[in-house]
XYZ file of C-alpha atoms in Angstrom:
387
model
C 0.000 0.000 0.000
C 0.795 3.427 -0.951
C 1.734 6.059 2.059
C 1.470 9.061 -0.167
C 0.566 10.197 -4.356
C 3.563 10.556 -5.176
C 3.804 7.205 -7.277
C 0.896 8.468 -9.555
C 1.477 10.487 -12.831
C -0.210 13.632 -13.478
C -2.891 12.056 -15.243
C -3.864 9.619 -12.672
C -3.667 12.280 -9.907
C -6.151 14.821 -11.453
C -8.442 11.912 -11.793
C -8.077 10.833 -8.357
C -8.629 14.802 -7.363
C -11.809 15.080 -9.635
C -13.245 12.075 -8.136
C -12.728 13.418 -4.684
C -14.429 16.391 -5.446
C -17.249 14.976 -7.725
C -18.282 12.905 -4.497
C -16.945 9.410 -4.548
C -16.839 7.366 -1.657
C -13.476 8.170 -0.250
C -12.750 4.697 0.957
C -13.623 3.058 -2.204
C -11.227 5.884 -3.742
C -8.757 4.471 -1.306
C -9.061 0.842 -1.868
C -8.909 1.793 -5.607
C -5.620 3.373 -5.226
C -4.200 0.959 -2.596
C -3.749 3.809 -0.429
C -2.661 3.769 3.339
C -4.009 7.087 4.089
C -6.362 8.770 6.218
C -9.759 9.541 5.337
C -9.952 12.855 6.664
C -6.434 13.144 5.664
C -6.689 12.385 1.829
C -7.129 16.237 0.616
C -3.699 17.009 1.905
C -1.825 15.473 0.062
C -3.107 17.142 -3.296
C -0.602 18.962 -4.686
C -1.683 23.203 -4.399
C -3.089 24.385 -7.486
C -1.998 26.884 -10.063
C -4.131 30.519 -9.962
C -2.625 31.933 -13.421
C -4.757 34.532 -13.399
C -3.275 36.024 -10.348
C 0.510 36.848 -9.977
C 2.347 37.919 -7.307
C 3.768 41.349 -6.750
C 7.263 40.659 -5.896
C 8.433 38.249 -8.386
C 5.449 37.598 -11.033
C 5.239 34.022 -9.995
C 1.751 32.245 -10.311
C -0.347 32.261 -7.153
C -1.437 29.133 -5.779
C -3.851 27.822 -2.822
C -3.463 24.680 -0.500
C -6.637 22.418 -1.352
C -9.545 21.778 0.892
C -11.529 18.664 2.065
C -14.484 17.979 -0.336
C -16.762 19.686 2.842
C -15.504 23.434 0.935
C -15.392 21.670 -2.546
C -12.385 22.369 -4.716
C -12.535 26.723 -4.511
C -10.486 29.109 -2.757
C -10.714 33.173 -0.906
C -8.551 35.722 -2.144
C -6.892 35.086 1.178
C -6.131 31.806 0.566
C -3.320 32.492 -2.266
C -0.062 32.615 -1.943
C 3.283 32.566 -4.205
C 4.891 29.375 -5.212
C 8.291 30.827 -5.216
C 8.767 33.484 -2.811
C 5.706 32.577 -0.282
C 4.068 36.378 -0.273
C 0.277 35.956 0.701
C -1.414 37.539 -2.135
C -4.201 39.703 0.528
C -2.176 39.816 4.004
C -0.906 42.911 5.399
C 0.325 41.020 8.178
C 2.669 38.794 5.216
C 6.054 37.531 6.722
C 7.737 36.896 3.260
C 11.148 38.293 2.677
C 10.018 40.996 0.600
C 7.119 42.157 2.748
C 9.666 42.423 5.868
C 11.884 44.105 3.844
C 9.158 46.718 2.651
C 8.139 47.075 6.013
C 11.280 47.835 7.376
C 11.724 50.573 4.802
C 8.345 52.003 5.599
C 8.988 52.261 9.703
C 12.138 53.884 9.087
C 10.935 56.274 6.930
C 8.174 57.065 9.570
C 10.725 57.319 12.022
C 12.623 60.104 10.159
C 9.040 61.981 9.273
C 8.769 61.700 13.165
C 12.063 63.119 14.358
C 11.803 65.886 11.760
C 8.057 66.860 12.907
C 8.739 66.854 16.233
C 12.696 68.327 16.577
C 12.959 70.336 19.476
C 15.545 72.805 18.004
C 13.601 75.521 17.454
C 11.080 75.448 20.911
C 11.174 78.015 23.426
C 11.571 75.863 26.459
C 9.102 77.647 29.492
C 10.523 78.573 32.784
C 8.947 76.448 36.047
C 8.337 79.522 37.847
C 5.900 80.880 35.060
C 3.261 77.895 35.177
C 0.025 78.341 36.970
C -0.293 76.349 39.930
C -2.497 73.720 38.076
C -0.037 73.241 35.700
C 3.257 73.187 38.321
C 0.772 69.919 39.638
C -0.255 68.486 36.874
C 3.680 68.285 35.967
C 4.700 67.374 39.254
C 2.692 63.883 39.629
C 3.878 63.083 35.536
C 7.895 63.993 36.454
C 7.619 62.558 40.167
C 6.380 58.725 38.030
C 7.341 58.704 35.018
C 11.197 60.686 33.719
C 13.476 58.296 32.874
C 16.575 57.369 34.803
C 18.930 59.418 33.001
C 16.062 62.369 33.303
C 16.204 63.047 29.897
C 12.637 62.301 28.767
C 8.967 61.747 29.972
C 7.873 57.882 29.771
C 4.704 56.917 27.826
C 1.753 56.676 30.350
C 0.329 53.273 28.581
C 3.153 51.380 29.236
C 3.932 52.299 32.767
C 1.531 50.590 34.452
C 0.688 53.764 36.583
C -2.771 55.494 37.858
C -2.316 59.454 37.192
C -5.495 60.446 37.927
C -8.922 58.422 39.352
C -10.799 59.098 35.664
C -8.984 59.183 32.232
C -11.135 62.498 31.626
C -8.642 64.199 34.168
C -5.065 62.421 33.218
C -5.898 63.655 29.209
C -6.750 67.231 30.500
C -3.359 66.628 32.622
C -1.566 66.608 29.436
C -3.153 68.395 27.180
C -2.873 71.710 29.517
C 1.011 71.014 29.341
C 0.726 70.002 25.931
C -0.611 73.489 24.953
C 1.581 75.553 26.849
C 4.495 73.114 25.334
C 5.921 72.637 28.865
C 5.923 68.620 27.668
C 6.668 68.375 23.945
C 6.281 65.150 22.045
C 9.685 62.873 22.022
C 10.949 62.495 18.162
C 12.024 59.157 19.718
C 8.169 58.327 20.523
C 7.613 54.749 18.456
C 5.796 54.935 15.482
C 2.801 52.857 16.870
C 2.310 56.336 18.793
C 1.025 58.003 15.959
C -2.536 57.319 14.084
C -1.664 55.469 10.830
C -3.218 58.088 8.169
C -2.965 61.049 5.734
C -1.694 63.397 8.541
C 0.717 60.996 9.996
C 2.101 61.895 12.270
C -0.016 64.866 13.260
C -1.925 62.914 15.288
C -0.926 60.733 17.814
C -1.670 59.036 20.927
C -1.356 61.279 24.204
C -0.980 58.127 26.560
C 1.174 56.505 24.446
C 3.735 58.900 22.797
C 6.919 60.104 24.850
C 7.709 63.640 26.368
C 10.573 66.095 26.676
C 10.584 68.099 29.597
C 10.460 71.162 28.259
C 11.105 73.543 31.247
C 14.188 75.505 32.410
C 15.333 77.274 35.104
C 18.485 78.637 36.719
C 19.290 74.911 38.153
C 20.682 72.326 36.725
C 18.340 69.712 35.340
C 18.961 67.148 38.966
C 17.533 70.356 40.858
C 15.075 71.468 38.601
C 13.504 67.876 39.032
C 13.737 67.982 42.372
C 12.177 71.118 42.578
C 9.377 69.752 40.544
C 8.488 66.707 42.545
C 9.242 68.891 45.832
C 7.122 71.554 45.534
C 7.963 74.923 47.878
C 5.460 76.793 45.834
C 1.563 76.684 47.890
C 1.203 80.184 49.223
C -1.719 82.115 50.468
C -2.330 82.979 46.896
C -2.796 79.816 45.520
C -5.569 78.850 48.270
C -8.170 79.416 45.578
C -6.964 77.090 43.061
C -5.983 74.879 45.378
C -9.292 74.715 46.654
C -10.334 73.749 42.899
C -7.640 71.456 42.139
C -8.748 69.648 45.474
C -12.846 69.857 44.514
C -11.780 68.378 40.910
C -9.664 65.241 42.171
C -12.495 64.576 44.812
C -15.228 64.814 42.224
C -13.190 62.274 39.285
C -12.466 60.013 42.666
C -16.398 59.757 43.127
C -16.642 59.266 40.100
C -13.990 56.638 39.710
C -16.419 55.104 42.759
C -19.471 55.393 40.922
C -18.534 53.292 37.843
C -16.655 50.669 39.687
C -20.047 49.705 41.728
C -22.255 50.115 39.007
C -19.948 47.730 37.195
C -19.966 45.321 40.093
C -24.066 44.788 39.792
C -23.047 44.103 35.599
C -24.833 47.958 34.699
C -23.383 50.241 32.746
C -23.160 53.984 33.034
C -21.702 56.626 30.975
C -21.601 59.624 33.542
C -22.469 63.245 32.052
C -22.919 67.057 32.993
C -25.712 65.994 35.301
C -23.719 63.530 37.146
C -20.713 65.527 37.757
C -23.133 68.755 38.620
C -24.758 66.476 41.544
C -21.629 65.031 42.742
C -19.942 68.706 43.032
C -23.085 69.991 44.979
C -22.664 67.349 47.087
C -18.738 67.591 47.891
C -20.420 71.362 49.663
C -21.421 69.257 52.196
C -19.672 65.805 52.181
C -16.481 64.512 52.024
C -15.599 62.183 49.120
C -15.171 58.961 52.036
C -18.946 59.930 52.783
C -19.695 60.581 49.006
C -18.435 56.773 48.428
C -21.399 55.744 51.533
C -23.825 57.527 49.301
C -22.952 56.162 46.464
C -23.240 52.407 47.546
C -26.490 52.728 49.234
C -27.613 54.554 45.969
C -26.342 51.526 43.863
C -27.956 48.966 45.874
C -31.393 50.426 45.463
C -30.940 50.199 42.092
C -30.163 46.575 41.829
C -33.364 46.273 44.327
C -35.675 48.359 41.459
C -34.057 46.646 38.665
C -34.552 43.135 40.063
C -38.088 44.030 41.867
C -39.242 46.240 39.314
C -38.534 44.319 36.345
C -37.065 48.182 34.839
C -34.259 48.014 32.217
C -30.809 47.891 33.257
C -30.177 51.449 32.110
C -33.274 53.132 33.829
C -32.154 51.717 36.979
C -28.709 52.498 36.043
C -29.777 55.816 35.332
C -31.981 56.164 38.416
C -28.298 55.982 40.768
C -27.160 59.741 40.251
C -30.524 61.033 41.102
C -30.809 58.105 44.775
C -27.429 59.610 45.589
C -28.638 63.134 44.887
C -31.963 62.608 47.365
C -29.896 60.896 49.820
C -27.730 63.628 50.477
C -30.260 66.126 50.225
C -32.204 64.049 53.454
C -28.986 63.234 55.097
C -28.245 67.225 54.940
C -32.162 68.062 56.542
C -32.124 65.604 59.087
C -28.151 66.447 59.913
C -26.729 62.688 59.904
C -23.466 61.984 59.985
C -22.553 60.109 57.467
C -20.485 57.120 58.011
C -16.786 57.670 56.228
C -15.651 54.377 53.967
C -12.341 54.017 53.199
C -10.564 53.766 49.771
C -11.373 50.548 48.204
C -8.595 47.941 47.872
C -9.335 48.099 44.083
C -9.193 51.882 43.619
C -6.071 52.603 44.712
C -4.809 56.659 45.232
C -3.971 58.131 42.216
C -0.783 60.267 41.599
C -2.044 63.576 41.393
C -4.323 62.822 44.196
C -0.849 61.506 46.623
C 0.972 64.354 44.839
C -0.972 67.347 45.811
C -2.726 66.326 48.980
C 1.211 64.734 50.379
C 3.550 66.932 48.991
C 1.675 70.116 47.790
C -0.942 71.095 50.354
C 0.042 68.463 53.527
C -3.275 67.619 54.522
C -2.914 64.032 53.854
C -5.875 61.762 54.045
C -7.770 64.863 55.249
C -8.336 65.033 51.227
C -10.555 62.287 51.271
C -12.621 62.406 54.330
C -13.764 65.592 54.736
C -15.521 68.047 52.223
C -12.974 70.464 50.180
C -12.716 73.857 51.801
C -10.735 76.883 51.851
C -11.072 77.361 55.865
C -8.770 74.560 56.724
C -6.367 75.954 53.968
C -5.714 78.497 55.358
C -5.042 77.226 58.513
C -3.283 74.551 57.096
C -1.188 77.213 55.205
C -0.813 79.401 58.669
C 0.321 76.188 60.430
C 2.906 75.578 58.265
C 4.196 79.198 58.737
């Protein structure tokens, strides 16, 4: 018996194929060839056939396709031909033949150069530390403080690093695109090309969380102090009690917020907070701390599994009924003067940088931050302590 075809002449084996594909027993087809083969195996060991009308691009060679059991019948997808000689895959962007590596090579490198070109830093103004607002001197501080490099010479891509900047991804974009604009980070010309949107206005556009940064700020120190002086900031004054009274009501409000999706997520809803949302949870920082805010927030979300599973309601109206519980909560818990019961941060929301950053090292109020409700009172004392 016969392990393989390859004792049958050209002739014979077309016949053999045709009666494969026309729907002959494939046993008897084996028996008739004395053939020590596989069933299920037979189809592969056809020989690939010949696609004239379709050449390849590299080296004009025919394209040809691997045959299929009788199950797909004797036809082929574009997708399935590739080039006797050289292997290309006739429709594969994601082709590993020689000359498809070789074109891709010469591609990336030529992105490369469009890259260092667009983004040189010759000709930028670098800004000096002392003239960013006190948002900004933040903002910077938590990126330096995580993410320069050891040799300090650039600004690590966020994606990578594995690090929470802010509790909501609204607040770690608007991080960088308020440095962005004022070009105290500049995009790296060293940034990898897979940091940049693959189009016309490559490589205009690009991904803020994923491209590198130079730090483009001077001062009179050398760039060890200046550093320093970033991630140890000597600059909260009396002056800045307003916007630090801001910058705190912002982190608190993206921290309930961070709160807010991760329970609603935990009950399998889904919620895509807007203006309303944020409005409500601001209102009720006036009054409530965000370790309080979290309280609300849980009690809120458990009614609304109760009214989903009770009510019969859609997910999404009793998803969308948990903003407006937390809202009425308050409001009662603010008549009737309880005091609220102050959670602490979940084990799976852990502190954020900019939150560590500015309530450790900026203002010094520590975990004050999170359980009591943002005011300007115990900023100034805080401030007058310190002095």
């Amino acid at each position: 018996m016969y392990k393989d075809l390859s004792h049958l002449n050209e002739e014979e084996l077309d016949i053999l194929i045709e009666k494969y594909y026309s729907g002959y027993n494939v046993k008897k087809i084996l028996e008739e060839y004395n053939l020590d083969i596989k069933s299920s195996k037979l189809y592969t060991y056809f020989p690939a056939k010949v696609v004239p009308e379709y050449k390849c691009r590299h080296c004009n060679s025919n394209m040809i396709y691997n045959r299929k059991s009788k199950m797909y019948g004797d036809n082929y997808n574009i997708q399935d031909l590739f080039c006797q000689n050289c292997g290309h895959k006739y429709e594969d962007k994601y082709c590993q033949c020689y000359y498809c590596q070789q074109e891709k090579i010469k591609i990336l490198n030529y992105k490369r150069e469009i890259i260092k070109k667009t983004y040189s830093t010759e000709n930028i103004d670098s800004i000096n530390f002392n003239n960013l607002n006190f948002f900004n001197k933040v903002y910077l501080g938590s990126i330096v403080r995580e993410l320069i490099s050891e040799d300090l010479s650039y600004i690590k891509d966020l994606n990578s690093s594995n690090i929470k900047l802010s509790p909501y991804d609204k607040l770690t974009f608007r991080m960088y695109r308020e440095l962005i604009k004022i070009q105290a980070l500049v995009v790296s010309p060293f940034s990898d090309v897979s940091s940049f949107k693959d189009c016309e206005e490559f490589p205009s556009i690009y991904y803020i969380d994923q491209v590198m940064y130079i730090l483009n700020i001077n001062d009179d120190l050398n760039l060890d102090n200046l550093i320093k002086k970033i991630i140890n900031p000597d600059y909260y004054n009396l002056e800045n009690i307003n916007d630090a009274y801001n910058l705190w009501k912002d982190i608190a409000i993206n921290e309930c917020i961070e709160y807010l999706i991760y329970q609603i997520k935990q009950i399998n809803f889904e919620f895509n907070p807007a203006d309303k949302t944020y409005n409500i949870i601001e209102l009720m920082l006036e009054n409530f701390s965000v370790s309080q805010i979290y309280n609300i927030i849980d009690k809120s979300v458990k009614n609304a599994s109760k009214f989903y599973l009770e009510k019969k309601v859609s997910k999404q109206h009793a998803a969308n009924s948990i903003i407006g519980g937390c809202e009425r909560y308050a409001n009662r818990a603010i008549v009737e003067k309880w005091d609220l019961t102050r959670y602490r941060r979940n084990y799976d929301l852990p502190q954020s940088e900019i939150s560590e950053f500015f309530f450790n090292k900026v203002i010094k109020i520590g975990n004050l931050g999170f359980d009591i409700s943002p005011n300007t009172e115990l900023l100034k004392t805080k401030f007058h302590n310190n002095d």
